[in-house]
Tab-separated table of C-alpha atoms in Angstrom:
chain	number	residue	atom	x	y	z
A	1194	UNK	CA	0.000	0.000	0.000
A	1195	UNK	CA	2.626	2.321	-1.088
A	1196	UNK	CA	1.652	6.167	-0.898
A	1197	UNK	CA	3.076	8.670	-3.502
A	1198	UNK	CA	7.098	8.219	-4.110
A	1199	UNK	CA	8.867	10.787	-4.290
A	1200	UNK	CA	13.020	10.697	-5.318
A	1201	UNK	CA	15.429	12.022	-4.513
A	1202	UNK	CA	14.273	12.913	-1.180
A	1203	UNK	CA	17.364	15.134	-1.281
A	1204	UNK	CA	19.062	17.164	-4.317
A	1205	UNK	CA	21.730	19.053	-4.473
A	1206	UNK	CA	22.715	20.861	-8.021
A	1207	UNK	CA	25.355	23.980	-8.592
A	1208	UNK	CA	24.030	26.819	-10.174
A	1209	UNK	CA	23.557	26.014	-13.905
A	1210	UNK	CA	23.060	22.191	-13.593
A	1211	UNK	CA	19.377	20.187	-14.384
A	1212	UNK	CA	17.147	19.191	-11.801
A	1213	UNK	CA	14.865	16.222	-12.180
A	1214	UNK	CA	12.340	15.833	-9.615
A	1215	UNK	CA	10.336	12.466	-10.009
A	1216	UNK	CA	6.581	11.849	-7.981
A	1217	UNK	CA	5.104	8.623	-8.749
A	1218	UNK	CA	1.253	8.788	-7.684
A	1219	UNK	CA	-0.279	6.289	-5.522
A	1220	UNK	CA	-1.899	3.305	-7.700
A	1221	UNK	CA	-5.016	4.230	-9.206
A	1222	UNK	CA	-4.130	8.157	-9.138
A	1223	UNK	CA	-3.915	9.580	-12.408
A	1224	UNK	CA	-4.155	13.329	-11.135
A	1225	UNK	CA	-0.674	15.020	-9.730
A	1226	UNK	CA	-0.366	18.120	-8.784
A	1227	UNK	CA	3.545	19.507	-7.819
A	1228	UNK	CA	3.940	22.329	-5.255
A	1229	UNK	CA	7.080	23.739	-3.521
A	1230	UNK	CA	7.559	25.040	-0.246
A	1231	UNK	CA	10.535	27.954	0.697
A	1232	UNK	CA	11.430	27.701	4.061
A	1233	UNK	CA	9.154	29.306	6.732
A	1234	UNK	CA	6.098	29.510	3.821
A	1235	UNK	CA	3.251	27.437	2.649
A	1236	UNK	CA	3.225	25.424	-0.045
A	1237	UNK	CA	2.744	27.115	-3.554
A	1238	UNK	CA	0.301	25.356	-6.407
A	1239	UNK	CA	3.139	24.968	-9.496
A	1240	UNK	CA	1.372	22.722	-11.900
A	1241	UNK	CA	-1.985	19.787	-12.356
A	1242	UNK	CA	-1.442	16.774	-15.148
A	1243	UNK	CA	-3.825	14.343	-15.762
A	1244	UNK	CA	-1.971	11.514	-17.786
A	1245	UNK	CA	0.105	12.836	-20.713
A	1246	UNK	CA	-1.942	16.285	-19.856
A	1247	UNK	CA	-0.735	19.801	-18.312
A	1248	UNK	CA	-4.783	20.629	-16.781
A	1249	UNK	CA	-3.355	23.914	-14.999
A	1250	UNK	CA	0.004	25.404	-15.118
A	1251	UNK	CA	-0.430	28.868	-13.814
A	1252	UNK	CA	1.836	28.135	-10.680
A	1253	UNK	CA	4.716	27.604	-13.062
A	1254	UNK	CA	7.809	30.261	-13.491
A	1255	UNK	CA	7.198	31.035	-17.282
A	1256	UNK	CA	11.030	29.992	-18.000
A	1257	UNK	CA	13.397	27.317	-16.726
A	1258	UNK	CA	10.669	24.657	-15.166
A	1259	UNK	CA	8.667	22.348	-16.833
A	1260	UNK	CA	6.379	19.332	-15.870
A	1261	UNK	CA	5.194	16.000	-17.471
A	1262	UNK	CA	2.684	12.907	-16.690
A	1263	UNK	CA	3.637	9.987	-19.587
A	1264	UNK	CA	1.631	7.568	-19.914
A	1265	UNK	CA	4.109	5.413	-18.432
A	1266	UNK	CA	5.622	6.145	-15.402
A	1267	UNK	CA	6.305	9.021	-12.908
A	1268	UNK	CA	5.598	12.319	-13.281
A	1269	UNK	CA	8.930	14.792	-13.651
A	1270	UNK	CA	9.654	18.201	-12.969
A	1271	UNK	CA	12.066	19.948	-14.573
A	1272	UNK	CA	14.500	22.944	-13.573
A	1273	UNK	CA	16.714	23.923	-16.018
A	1274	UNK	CA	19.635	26.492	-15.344
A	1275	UNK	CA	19.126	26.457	-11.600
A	1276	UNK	CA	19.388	29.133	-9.504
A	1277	UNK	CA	19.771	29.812	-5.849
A	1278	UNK	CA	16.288	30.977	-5.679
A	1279	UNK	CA	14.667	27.534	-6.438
A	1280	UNK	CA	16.143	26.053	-3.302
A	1281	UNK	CA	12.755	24.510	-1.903
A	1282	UNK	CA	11.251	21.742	-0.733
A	1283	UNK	CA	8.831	20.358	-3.705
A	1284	UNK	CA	5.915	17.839	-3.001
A	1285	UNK	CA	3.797	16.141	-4.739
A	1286	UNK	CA	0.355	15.023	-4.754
A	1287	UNK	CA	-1.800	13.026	-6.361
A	1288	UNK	CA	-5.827	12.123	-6.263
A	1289	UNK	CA	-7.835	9.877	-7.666
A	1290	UNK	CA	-9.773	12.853	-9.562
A	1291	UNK	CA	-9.811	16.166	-9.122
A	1292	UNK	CA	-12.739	16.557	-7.458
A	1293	UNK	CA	-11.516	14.482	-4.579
A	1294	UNK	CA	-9.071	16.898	-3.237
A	1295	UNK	CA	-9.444	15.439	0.426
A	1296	UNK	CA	-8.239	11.776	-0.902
A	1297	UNK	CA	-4.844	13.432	-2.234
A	1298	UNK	CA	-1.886	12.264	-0.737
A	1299	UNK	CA	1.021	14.217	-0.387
A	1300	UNK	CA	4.540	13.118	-0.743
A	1301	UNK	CA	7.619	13.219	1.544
A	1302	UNK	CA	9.211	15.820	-0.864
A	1303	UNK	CA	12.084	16.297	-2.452
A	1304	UNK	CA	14.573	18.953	-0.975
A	1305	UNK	CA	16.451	21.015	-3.733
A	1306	UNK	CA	19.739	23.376	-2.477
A	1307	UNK	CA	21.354	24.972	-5.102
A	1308	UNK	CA	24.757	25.852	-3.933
B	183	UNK	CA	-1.456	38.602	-1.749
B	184	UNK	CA	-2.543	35.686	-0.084
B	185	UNK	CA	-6.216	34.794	0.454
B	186	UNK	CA	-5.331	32.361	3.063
B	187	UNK	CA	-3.499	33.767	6.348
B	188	UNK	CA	-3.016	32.512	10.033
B	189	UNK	CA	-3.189	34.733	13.091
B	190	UNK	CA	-0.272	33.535	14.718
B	191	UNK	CA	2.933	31.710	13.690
B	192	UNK	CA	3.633	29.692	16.978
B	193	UNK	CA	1.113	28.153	19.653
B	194	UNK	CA	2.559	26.309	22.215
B	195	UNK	CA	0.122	24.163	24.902
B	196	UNK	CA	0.322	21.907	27.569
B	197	UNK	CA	-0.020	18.453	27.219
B	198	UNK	CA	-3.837	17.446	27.383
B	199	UNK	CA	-4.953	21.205	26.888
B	200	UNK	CA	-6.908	21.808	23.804
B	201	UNK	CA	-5.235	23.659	21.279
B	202	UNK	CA	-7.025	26.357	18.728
B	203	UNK	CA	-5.569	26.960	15.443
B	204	UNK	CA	-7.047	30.266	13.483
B	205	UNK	CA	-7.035	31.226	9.907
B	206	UNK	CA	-8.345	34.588	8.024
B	207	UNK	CA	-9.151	33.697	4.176
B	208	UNK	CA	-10.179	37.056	1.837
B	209	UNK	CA	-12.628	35.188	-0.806
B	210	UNK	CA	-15.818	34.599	-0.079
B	211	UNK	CA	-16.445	33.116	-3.208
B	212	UNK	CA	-14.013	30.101	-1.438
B	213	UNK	CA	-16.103	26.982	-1.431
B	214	UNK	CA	-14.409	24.087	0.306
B	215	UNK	CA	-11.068	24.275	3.211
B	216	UNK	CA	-8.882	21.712	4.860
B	217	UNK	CA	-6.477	21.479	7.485
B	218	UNK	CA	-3.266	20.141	7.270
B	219	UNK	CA	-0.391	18.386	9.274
B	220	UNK	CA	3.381	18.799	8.509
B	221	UNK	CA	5.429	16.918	10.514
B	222	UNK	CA	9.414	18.653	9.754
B	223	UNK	CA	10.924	16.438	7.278
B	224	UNK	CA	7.480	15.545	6.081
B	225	UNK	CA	4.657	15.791	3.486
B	226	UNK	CA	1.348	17.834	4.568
B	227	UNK	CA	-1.143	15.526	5.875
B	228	UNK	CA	-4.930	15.618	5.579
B	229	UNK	CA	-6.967	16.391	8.845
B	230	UNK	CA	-9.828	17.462	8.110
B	231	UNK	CA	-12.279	19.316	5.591
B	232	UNK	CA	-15.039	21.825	5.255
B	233	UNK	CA	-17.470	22.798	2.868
B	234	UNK	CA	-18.879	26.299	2.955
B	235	UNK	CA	-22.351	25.006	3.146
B	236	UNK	CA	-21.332	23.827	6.598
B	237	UNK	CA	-20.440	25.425	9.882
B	238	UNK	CA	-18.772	23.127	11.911
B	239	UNK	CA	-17.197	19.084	11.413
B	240	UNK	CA	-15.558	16.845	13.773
B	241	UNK	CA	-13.117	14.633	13.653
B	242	UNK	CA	-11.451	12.558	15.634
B	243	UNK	CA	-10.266	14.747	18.842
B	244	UNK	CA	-10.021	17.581	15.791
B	245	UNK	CA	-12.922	19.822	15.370
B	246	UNK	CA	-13.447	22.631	12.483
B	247	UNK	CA	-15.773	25.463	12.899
B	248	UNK	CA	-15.951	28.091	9.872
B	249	UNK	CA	-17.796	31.430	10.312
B	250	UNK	CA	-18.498	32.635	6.722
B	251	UNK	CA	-19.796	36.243	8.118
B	252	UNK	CA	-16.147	37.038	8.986
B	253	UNK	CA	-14.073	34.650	7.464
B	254	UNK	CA	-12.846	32.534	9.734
B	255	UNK	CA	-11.689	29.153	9.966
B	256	UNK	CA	-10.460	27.472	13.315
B	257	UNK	CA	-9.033	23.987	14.171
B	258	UNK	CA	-9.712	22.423	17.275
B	259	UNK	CA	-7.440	19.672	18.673
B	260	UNK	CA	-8.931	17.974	22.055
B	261	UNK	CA	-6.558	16.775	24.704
B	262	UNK	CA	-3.212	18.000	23.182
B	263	UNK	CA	-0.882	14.943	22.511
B	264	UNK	CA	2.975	15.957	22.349
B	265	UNK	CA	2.272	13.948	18.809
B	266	UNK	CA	0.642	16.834	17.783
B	267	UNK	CA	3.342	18.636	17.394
B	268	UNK	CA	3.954	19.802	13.816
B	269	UNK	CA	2.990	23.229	11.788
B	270	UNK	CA	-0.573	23.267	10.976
B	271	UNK	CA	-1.826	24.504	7.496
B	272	UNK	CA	-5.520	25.662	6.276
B	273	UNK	CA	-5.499	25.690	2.952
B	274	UNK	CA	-8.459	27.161	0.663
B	275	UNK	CA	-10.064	25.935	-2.867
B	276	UNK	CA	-10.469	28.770	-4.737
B	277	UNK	CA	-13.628	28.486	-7.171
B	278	UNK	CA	-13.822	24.768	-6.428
B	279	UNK	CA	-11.269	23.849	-8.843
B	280	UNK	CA	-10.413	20.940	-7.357
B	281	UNK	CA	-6.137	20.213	-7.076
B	282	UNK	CA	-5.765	23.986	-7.007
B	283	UNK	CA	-5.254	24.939	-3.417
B	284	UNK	CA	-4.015	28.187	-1.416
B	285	UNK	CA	-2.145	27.397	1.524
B	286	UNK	CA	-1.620	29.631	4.459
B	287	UNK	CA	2.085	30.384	5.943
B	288	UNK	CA	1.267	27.941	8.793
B	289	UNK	CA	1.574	27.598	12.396
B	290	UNK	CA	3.784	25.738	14.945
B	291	UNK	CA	2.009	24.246	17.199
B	292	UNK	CA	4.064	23.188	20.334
B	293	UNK	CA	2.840	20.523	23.220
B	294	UNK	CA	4.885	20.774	25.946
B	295	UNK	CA	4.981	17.502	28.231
């Protein structure tokens, strides 16, 4: 009964590098939605896919970040060119529909420092 | 700006006092809330909900009571466990949309033993 996976739980990338964030949904889900979290803040709506669908990215930076659901397995977030500003903790959720907000299930995270 | 907001950034109780959470939210046009649980190191975890056509829901020692006329959410936690210690979260859905949600900056709720 595995919830959502979320890996690495811990990144670390110099400014410039690639990050690749990976959430795979509970079984059954085929809604994710990615957030990320700066220290001291609450969590921030990025992006919703629906399988091998972007539903609603108007959380997304316009530049450098982008998302994707295949078909086959996990959904990835992007960062390209990072920057000391995306240090954050980014989570992950995932639902059954998207209606049924209170069944998501939120992942451990995965904690980006950009050094 | 945020819609979603919390009175106060720490709370800390004694152990098997009840503890009160609060939360402001700006749109009334805000249709369904929950509560949240973030343990450090951890992913938010689900409480409790609220629709706007309701005024209050309990839970399990957790109680939610929304006042629409000012808006105003609260979370109740009964008996205070020192497991209860985390950073609680409301978080709003804007225009029912479903995955969408505001979150609020949080508070740190403290039990001491």
């Amino acid at each position: 009964n595995a919830g959502v996976m979320q890996n690495p739980r811990h990144l670390v990338r110099r400014r410039g590098q690639e990050a690749r964030l990976r959430c795979s949904p509970v079984k059954g889900h085929s809604h994710v939605y990615w957030y990320r979290q700066l220290p001291e803040e609450g969590l921030k709506f990025m992006v919703y896919l629906q399988k091998e669908n972007i539903i609603d990215e108007s959380g997304m930076p316009k530049e450098r970040f982008s998302a994707e659901f295949p078909k086959e397995g996990p959904s990835i977030l992007r960062i390209q060119q990072v920057v000391r500003g995306d240090s954050a903790a980014y989570f992950c959720a995932s639902s059954p529909d998207r209606k049924s907000i209170s069944e998501a299930f939120f992942g451990q995270g995965t904690r980006l420092t950009v050094v | 700006g945020e819609s979603v907001g919390l009175h106060l950034p720490t709370l800390s109780v004694q152990e098997g006092d009840n503890s009160i959470i609060n939360c402001a939210y700006s749109n009334s046009a805000s249709d369904y809330f929950i509560w949240y649980k973030q343990e450090s190191g951890k992913g938010p975890q689900f409480i409790i909900d609220i629709r706007s056509n309701m005024d209050k829901r309990q839970g399990q020692r957790v109680t939610v009571l929304l006042n629409k006329t000012v808006k105003h959410l609260s979370l109740q936690i009964a008996a205070t466990q020192p497991g209860d210690s985390a950073v609680y979260f409301c978080a709003e859905d804007l225009y029912n949309q479903g995955g969408k949600l505001i979150f609020g900056q949080g508070t740190e709720l403290s039990v001491k033993p």
